[in-house]
Coordinates of C-alpha atoms in Angstrom, one line a residue:
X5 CA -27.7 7.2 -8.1
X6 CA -28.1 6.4 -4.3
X7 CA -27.4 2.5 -4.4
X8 CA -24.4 3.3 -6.7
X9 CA -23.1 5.8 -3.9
X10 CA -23.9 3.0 -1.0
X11 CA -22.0 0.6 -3.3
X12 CA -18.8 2.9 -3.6
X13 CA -19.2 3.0 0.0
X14 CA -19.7 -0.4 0.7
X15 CA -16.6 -0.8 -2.1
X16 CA -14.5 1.5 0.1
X17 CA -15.1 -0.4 3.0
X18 CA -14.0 -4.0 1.8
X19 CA -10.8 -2.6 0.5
X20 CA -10.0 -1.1 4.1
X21 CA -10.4 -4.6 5.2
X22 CA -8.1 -6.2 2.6
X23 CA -5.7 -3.6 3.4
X24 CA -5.8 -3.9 7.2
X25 CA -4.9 -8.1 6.3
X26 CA -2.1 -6.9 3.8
X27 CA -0.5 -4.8 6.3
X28 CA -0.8 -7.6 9.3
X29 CA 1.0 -10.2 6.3
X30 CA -2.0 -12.4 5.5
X31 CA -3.3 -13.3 2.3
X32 CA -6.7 -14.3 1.9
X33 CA -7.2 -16.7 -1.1
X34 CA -11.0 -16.9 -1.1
X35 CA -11.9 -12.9 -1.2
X36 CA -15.2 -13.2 -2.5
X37 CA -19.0 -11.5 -2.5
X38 CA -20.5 -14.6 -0.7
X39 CA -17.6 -13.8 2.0
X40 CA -18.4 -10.5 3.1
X41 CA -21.0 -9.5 6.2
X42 CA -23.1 -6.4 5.8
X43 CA -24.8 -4.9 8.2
X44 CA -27.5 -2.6 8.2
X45 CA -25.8 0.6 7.8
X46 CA -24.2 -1.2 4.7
X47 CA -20.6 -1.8 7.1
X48 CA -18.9 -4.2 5.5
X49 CA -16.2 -7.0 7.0
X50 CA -14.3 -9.6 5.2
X51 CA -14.9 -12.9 6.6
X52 CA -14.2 -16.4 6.2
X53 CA -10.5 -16.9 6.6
X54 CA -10.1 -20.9 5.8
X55 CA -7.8 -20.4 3.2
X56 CA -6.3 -17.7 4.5
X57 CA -2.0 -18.0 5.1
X58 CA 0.6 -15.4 7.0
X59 CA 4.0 -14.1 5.3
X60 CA 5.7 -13.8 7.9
X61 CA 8.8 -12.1 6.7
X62 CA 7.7 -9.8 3.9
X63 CA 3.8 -9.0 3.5
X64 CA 4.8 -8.0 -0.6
X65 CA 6.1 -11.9 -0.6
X66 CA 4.4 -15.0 -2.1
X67 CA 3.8 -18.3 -1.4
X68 CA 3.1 -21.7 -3.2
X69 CA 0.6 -24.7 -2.3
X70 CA 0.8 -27.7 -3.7
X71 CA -3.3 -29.1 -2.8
X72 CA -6.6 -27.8 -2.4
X73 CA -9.4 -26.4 -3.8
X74 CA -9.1 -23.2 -6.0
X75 CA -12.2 -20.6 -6.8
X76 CA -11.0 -20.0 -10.4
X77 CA -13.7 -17.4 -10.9
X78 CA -12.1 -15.3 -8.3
X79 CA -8.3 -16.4 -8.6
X80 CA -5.6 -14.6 -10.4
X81 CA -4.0 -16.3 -13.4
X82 CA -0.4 -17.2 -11.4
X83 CA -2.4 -18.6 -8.7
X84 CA -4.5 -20.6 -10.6
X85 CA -1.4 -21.7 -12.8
X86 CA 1.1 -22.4 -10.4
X87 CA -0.7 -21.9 -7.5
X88 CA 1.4 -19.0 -6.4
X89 CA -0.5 -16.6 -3.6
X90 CA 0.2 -13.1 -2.7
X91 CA -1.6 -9.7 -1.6
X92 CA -1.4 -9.2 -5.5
X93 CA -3.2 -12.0 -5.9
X94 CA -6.5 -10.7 -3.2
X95 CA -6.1 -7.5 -5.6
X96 CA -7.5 -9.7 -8.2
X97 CA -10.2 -11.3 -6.5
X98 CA -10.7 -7.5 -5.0
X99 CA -11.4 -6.0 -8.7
X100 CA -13.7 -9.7 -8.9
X101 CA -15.7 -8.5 -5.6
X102 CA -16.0 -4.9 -7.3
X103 CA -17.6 -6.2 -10.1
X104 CA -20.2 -8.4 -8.3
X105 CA -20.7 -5.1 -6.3
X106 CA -21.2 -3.4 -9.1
X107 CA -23.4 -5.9 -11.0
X108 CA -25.8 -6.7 -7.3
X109 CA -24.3 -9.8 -7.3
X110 CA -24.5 -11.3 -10.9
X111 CA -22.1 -14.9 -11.0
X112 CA -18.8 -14.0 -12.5
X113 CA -18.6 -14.9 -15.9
X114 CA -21.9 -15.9 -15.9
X115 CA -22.3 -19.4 -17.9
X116 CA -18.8 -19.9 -18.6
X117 CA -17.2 -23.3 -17.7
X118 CA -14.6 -22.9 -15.4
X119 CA -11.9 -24.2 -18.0
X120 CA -13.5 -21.5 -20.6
X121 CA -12.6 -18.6 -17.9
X122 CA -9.3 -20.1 -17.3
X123 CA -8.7 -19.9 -20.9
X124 CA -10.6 -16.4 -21.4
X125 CA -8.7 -14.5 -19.1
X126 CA -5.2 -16.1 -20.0
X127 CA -6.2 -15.3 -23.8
X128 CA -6.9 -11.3 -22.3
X129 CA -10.3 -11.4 -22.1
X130 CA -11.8 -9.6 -19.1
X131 CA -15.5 -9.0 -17.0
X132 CA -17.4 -5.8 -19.1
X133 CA -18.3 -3.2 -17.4
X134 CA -21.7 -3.6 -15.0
X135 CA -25.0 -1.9 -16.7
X136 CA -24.8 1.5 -14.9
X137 CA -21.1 1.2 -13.5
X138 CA -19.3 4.4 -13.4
X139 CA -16.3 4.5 -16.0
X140 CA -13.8 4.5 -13.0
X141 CA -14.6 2.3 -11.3
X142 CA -14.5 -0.5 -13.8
X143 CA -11.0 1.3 -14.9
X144 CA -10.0 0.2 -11.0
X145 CA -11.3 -3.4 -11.5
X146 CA -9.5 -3.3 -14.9
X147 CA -6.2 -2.4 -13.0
X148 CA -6.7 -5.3 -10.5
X149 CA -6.7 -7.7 -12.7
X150 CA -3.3 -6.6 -14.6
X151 CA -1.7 -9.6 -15.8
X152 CA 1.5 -9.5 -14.1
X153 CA 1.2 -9.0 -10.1
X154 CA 3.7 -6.6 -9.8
X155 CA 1.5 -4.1 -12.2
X156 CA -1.5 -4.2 -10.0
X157 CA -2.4 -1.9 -7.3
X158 CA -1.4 -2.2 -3.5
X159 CA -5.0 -2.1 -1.7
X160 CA -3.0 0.4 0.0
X161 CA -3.2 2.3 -2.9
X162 CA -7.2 1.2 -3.7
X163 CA -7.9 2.6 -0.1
X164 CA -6.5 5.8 -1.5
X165 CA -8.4 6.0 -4.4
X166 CA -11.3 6.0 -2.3
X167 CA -10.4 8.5 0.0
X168 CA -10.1 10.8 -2.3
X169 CA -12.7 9.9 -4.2
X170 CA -13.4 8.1 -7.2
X171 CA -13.7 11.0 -10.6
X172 CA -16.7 13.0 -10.3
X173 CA -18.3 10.8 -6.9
X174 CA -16.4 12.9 -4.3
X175 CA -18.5 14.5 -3.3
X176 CA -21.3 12.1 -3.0
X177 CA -19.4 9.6 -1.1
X178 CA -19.7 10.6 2.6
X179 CA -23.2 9.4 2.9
X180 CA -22.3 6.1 2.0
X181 CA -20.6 5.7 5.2
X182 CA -20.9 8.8 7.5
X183 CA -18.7 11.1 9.1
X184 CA -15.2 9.8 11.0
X185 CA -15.8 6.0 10.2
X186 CA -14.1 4.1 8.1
X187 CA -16.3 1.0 7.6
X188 CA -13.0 -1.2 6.5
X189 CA -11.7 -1.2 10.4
X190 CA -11.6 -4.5 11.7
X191 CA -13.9 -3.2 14.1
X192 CA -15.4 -4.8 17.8
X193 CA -18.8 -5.7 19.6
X194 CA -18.6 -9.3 17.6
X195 CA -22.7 -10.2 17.5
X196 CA -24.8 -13.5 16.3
X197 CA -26.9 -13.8 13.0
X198 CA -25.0 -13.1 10.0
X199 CA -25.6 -13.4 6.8
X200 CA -23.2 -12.9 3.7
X201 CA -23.8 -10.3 0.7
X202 CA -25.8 -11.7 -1.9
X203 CA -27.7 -10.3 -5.0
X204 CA -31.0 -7.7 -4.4
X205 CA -30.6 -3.6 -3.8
X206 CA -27.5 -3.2 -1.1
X207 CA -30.4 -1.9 1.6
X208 CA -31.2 -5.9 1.4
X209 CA -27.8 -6.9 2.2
X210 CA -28.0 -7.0 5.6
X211 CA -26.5 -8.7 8.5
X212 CA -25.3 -8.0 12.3
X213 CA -21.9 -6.4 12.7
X214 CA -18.6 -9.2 12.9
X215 CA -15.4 -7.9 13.8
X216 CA -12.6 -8.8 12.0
X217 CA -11.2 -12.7 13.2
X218 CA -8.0 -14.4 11.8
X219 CA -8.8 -18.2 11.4
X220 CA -5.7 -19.5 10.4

């Protein structure tokens, strides 16, 4: 019961970040476990911004690329098909992050070739349920990974969810990241020694504190 409640927290925390980059226009691309810092209150940051591009003129927009590498595991179906990026596109990758979360950091899809997933998820098929994941939460992960962008949630929207708590966890959530902070904010005091999440119990994820960066 407590690691699922730092989890949630921890959960609540990445989407803050995802929505604080919606809202400044970026999108992402690589939103992934292996990409976010944890420190040792279990404050998470997004990091690793590589792949990461601006819309300028409307944040709801998307954009094509024509090269690079794609983490198909991660990536929503348009993306991965025609290479087409948006914030609905992170949303995906979001309810991909949730799942690793959820699972301490099982590989997505486990053994799967990377054709196999590309063909799984286009023929409907989508990640189970975690051993011990609450209902709701894989229902959220579930809506991420909607088919068509339009149908999946704004992490404005996910952000909400976890204010006002996820059914039957509200009240249980506030120890997962204390009173008056929300662990999403890009946050200051930028220190050394880093290291991302990776699988164990979340009170082994640690790392220092790293504000939020744009590296574009």
């Amino acid at each position: 019961m407590r690691y699922i409640i730092q989890l949630v927290g921890m959960l609540r925390g990445i989407a803050s970040g995802m929505k604080y980059l919606s809202d400044m226009g970026y999108v992402h691309r690589d939103l992934a476990a292996r990409n976010i810092l944890v420190n040792s209150n279990l404050v998470c940051k997004v990091s690793d911004f590589g792949l990461s591009q601006v819309l300028e003129d409307d944040p709801e927009a998307a954009y094509t690329t024509t090269g690079g590498k794609i983490p198909i595991r991660w990536t929503a179906p348009e993306a991965i098909a025609y290479r087409k990026f948006s914030s609905a596109s992170d949303a995906w990758s979001y309810g991909i992050v949730m799942w690793e979360v959820m699972s301490y950091g099982e590989r997505p899809y486990w053994e799967m070739s990377n054709q196999d997933v590309i063909l799984s998820v286009e023929e409907g098929y989508r990640l189970p349920a975690p051993m011990g994941c609450p209902a709701s939460l894989h229902q959220l992960m579930l809506h991420c990974w909607q088919k068509e962008r339009n149908h999946r949630p704004k992490f404005t929207d996910i952000v909400k969810v976890f204010a006002e708590g996820i059914p039957g966890w509200r009240s249980s959530l506030a120890p997962a990241f204390g009173p008056g902070r929300d662990p999403g904010d890009p946050g200051s005091n930028p220190t050394s020694g880093s290291r991302c999440m990776e699988p164990a119990s979340p009170s082994a994820c640690v790392s220092a504190s790293l504000s939020l960066s744009l590296s574009v």
